[in-house]
Coordinates of C-alpha atoms and ligand atoms in Angstrom, one line a residue:
M1453 CA 0.0 0.1 0.0
K1454 CA 1.5 3.3 -1.3
R1455 CA 1.3 6.2 1.2
K1456 CA -0.1 9.2 -0.5
I1457 CA 1.0 13.1 -0.1
V1458 CA -0.8 15.9 -2.1
V1459 CA 1.6 18.4 -3.2
A1460 CA -0.8 21.6 -3.1
T1461 CA -0.3 23.0 -6.7
T1462 CA -1.3 22.0 -10.2
N1463 CA 2.0 22.8 -11.6
T1464 CA 3.8 19.5 -12.5
G1465 CA 7.2 21.0 -12.3
K1466 CA 6.8 21.6 -8.5
I1467 CA 5.7 18.0 -8.0
A1468 CA 8.5 16.6 -10.2
E1469 CA 11.1 18.8 -8.2
L1470 CA 9.6 17.5 -4.9
S1471 CA 9.4 14.1 -5.6
A1472 CA 13.1 14.1 -7.2
M1473 CA 14.5 15.8 -3.9
L1474 CA 12.7 14.2 -1.3
D1475 CA 13.6 10.5 -0.4
A1476 CA 10.2 9.1 0.7
D1477 CA 8.4 6.0 -0.2
V1478 CA 5.1 7.9 -0.9
Q1479 CA 2.9 8.3 -4.1
W1480 CA 2.9 12.1 -4.8
L1481 CA -0.5 13.4 -5.9
S1482 CA -1.4 16.9 -7.1
L1483 CA -4.6 19.1 -6.8
A1484 CA -5.4 18.0 -10.4
D1485 CA -6.1 14.5 -9.0
F1486 CA -9.1 15.7 -7.0
E1487 CA -12.3 17.5 -8.5
G1488 CA -13.9 20.6 -7.3
I1489 CA -11.2 21.6 -4.9
Q1490 CA -11.6 25.5 -4.1
E1491 CA -8.6 27.5 -4.4
V1492 CA -6.9 28.6 -1.0
P1493 CA -6.1 32.2 -1.3
E1494 CA -2.7 33.5 -0.6
D1495 CA -3.6 36.5 1.5
G1496 CA -1.2 36.0 4.6
A1497 CA 1.3 38.4 5.8
T1498 CA 4.3 36.1 5.7
F1499 CA 5.4 33.1 3.4
A1500 CA 5.0 30.9 6.3
E1501 CA 1.4 32.0 7.1
N1502 CA 0.4 31.4 3.2
A1503 CA 2.1 28.0 3.2
R1504 CA 0.4 27.0 6.5
K1505 CA -2.9 28.1 5.2
K1506 CA -2.6 26.2 1.9
A1507 CA -1.2 23.0 3.6
L1508 CA -4.2 23.1 6.1
G1509 CA -6.8 24.0 3.6
Y1510 CA -5.8 21.6 1.0
A1511 CA -5.3 18.7 3.6
A1512 CA -9.0 19.3 4.9
A1513 CA -10.4 19.6 1.2
T1514 CA -8.6 16.3 0.1
R1515 CA -8.6 14.3 3.5
C1516 CA -4.9 13.5 2.8
W1517 CA -1.6 14.8 4.1
A1518 CA -0.7 17.9 2.1
I1519 CA 2.4 20.0 1.3
A1520 CA 2.3 23.8 0.2
D1521 CA 4.8 26.3 -0.3
D1522 CA 5.1 30.0 -0.7
S1523 CA 8.1 31.9 -1.8
G1524 CA 9.3 35.3 -3.0
L1525 CA 12.1 38.0 -3.3
C1526 CA 13.1 40.3 -0.2
V1527 CA 15.2 43.1 -1.2
D1528 CA 17.1 44.9 1.7
A1529 CA 17.1 48.5 0.1
L1530 CA 13.1 48.3 -0.3
D1531 CA 12.7 47.2 3.3
G1532 CA 11.9 43.6 2.4
A1533 CA 9.6 44.2 -0.7
P1534 CA 8.4 42.8 -2.8
G1535 CA 8.1 39.7 -0.3
V1536 CA 4.8 38.0 -0.3
H1537 CA 3.7 40.4 -3.3
S1538 CA 6.4 39.0 -5.6
A1539 CA 4.2 37.4 -8.1
R1540 CA 2.0 40.6 -8.5
F1541 CA 4.4 43.4 -7.8
S1542 CA 3.8 45.4 -10.8
G1543 CA 0.1 44.9 -10.5
P1544 CA -2.5 42.4 -11.1
K1545 CA -2.4 39.9 -14.0
I1546 CA -4.0 41.2 -17.2
E1547 CA -6.6 38.7 -18.6
G1548 CA -4.6 36.2 -20.9
E1549 CA -1.2 37.7 -20.1
Q1550 CA 1.6 35.2 -20.2
R1551 CA 3.8 34.6 -17.2
G1552 CA 6.9 35.7 -19.0
L1553 CA 5.3 39.3 -19.6
I1554 CA 4.3 39.5 -16.0
D1555 CA 7.8 38.5 -14.9
H1556 CA 9.1 41.2 -17.3
R1557 CA 7.0 44.0 -15.5
N1558 CA 7.9 42.9 -12.3
I1559 CA 11.6 43.2 -13.0
E1560 CA 11.3 46.4 -14.7
K1561 CA 9.5 47.8 -11.7
L1562 CA 12.3 46.4 -9.4
L1563 CA 15.0 47.9 -11.4
D1564 CA 13.4 51.1 -11.6
L1565 CA 12.8 51.5 -7.8
M1566 CA 16.6 50.6 -7.3
K1567 CA 18.0 52.6 -10.1
D1568 CA 19.8 54.8 -7.5
V1569 CA 20.8 52.1 -5.0
P1570 CA 24.7 51.4 -5.0
S1571 CA 26.1 47.9 -5.8
E1572 CA 27.0 47.3 -2.0
N1573 CA 23.5 48.0 -1.0
R1574 CA 21.8 45.9 -3.4
T1575 CA 21.6 42.7 -1.2
A1576 CA 18.5 40.4 -1.3
R1577 CA 17.4 36.9 -0.7
F1578 CA 14.8 34.5 -2.0
I1579 CA 12.8 33.0 0.9
C1580 CA 10.9 29.8 0.6
S1581 CA 8.2 28.3 3.4
I1582 CA 7.0 24.9 3.1
C1583 CA 4.4 23.5 5.4
L1584 CA 3.3 19.8 5.6
A1585 CA -0.2 19.3 7.3
K1586 CA -3.0 16.8 7.8
P1587 CA -6.5 18.0 7.8
D1588 CA -6.4 19.6 11.2
E1589 CA -2.8 19.6 12.3
V1590 CA 0.4 21.3 11.1
L1591 CA 3.1 18.3 11.0
A1592 CA 6.1 20.1 9.8
E1593 CA 7.3 23.4 8.7
T1594 CA 10.6 24.5 7.2
E1595 CA 12.2 27.5 5.6
G1596 CA 15.1 27.9 3.0
K1597 CA 16.9 30.8 1.9
C1598 CA 19.2 31.8 -1.0
Q1599 CA 21.3 35.0 -0.7
G1600 CA 22.1 37.3 -3.6
M1601 CA 22.5 40.7 -5.1
I1602 CA 20.1 42.6 -7.4
A1603 CA 22.0 43.1 -10.7
K1604 CA 21.7 46.4 -12.6
E1605 CA 20.0 44.7 -15.8
E1606 CA 18.5 41.3 -16.7
I1607 CA 21.3 38.7 -17.5
G1608 CA 20.3 35.2 -18.8
E1609 CA 17.3 33.6 -20.1
N1610 CA 16.9 30.6 -17.9
G1611 CA 14.6 30.2 -14.8
F1612 CA 11.6 32.2 -14.1
G1613 CA 10.5 35.2 -12.2
Y1614 CA 13.2 37.4 -10.9
D1615 CA 16.1 34.9 -11.9
P1616 CA 17.7 37.2 -14.6
V1617 CA 18.4 40.0 -12.1
F1618 CA 19.6 37.7 -9.1
F1619 CA 23.2 37.5 -8.9
V1620 CA 24.7 34.6 -6.8
E1621 CA 28.1 35.3 -5.7
S1622 CA 29.1 31.7 -5.2
L1623 CA 27.9 30.8 -8.9
G1624 CA 29.7 33.9 -10.4
K1625 CA 26.4 34.5 -12.4
T1626 CA 22.6 35.2 -12.2
L1627 CA 20.1 32.5 -11.7
G1628 CA 19.2 33.5 -15.3
Q1629 CA 22.4 32.2 -16.4
A1630 CA 22.3 29.0 -14.1
S1631 CA 21.4 25.5 -15.1
S1632 CA 18.5 24.1 -13.2
E1633 CA 20.8 21.6 -11.4
E1634 CA 23.1 24.8 -10.4
K1635 CA 20.2 26.4 -9.1
N1636 CA 18.5 23.5 -7.2
K1637 CA 21.7 22.9 -5.2
I1638 CA 21.7 26.6 -3.8
S1639 CA 18.1 27.6 -4.1
H1640 CA 15.6 28.5 -1.3
R1641 CA 13.1 26.1 -2.5
G1642 CA 16.0 23.3 -2.6
N1643 CA 17.2 24.3 0.9
A1644 CA 13.5 24.3 2.1
I1645 CA 13.1 20.7 0.8
R1646 CA 16.3 19.6 2.2
N1647 CA 15.3 20.9 5.5
L1648 CA 12.0 18.9 5.3
Q1649 CA 13.8 15.4 4.7
P1650 CA 15.0 14.6 8.2
I1651 CA 11.4 15.8 9.6
L1652 CA 9.8 13.7 7.1
E1653 CA 11.8 10.4 8.0
K1654 CA 10.7 10.7 11.6
L1655 CA 7.0 11.1 10.8
Q1656 CA 4.6 8.0 10.7
L1657 CA 3.6 8.5 7.1
P1658 CA -0.3 7.9 6.6
T1659 CA -1.7 5.2 4.5
N1660 CA -4.8 6.1 2.6
E1661 CA -5.9 2.8 1.1
Ligands
LIG1702 P1 5.3 31.1 -5.7 O1 5.7 30.8 -4.4 O2 5.5 30.1 -6.8 O3 3.9 31.6 -5.8 O4 6.3 32.3 -6.2 C1 5.9 33.6 -6.0 C2 6.7 34.7 -6.9 O5 7.9 34.8 -6.2 C3 7.0 34.1 -8.1 O6 5.9 34.4 -9.2 C4 8.4 34.8 -8.6 O7 7.9 36.2 -9.0 C5 9.0 34.9 -7.2 N1 9.9 33.9 -7.1 C6 9.7 32.7 -6.3 N2 10.6 31.8 -6.3 C7 11.4 32.2 -7.4 C8 12.7 31.8 -7.9 O8 13.1 30.7 -7.7 N3 13.3 32.6 -9.0 C9 12.7 33.6 -9.4 N4 11.5 34.2 -8.8 C10 11.3 33.6 -7.8

């Protein structure tokens, strides 16, 4: 009997990433495996709050254990902005607008706000919070960070979101220039997932069948 954990997303990339990085004898499901699941809004004040809300909400809706994450970019010179508003920093999604265009608008706004910030003050970090919950109980919460500097222009075409303006010193390049393997080793999401591994090993995994 395989144990089942729902990854609270319909993004198959995130499920592939989790199942590849977490060594656990479970069957990973996505929200697409369930019908009529209502979306849990990401309206919390922190990444941890959003991850907790989604994990508890989707665990209750599916009656399974659920893993949810929330992530974003925090820039020191902007007092931690865009933070939990990273995805919609430059305004709400326009009907039919492609993700790449939204990312580009967000980067433009960021670079504009930072045009007078000198190199030494362009420090920033990506943060990712992950929560594992059963229907009425949080089982584990982890956080991962990735430290970097905001570049003065977009460099590289890999990744998504703010990757082309996020320079990582240990790589000597932006995440927009990094391969997905290079990024996974040091990324906030990778670190949050790696922090979950020892906790998951200690938990009694559920059997749903
Ligand atoms: P979510 O946690 O997938 O909802 O991500 C929120 C937003 O944060 C994304 O839309 C991106 O703008 C930004 N973000 C989160 N993780 C990354 C990353 O690894 N690279 C670039 N941008 C990211």
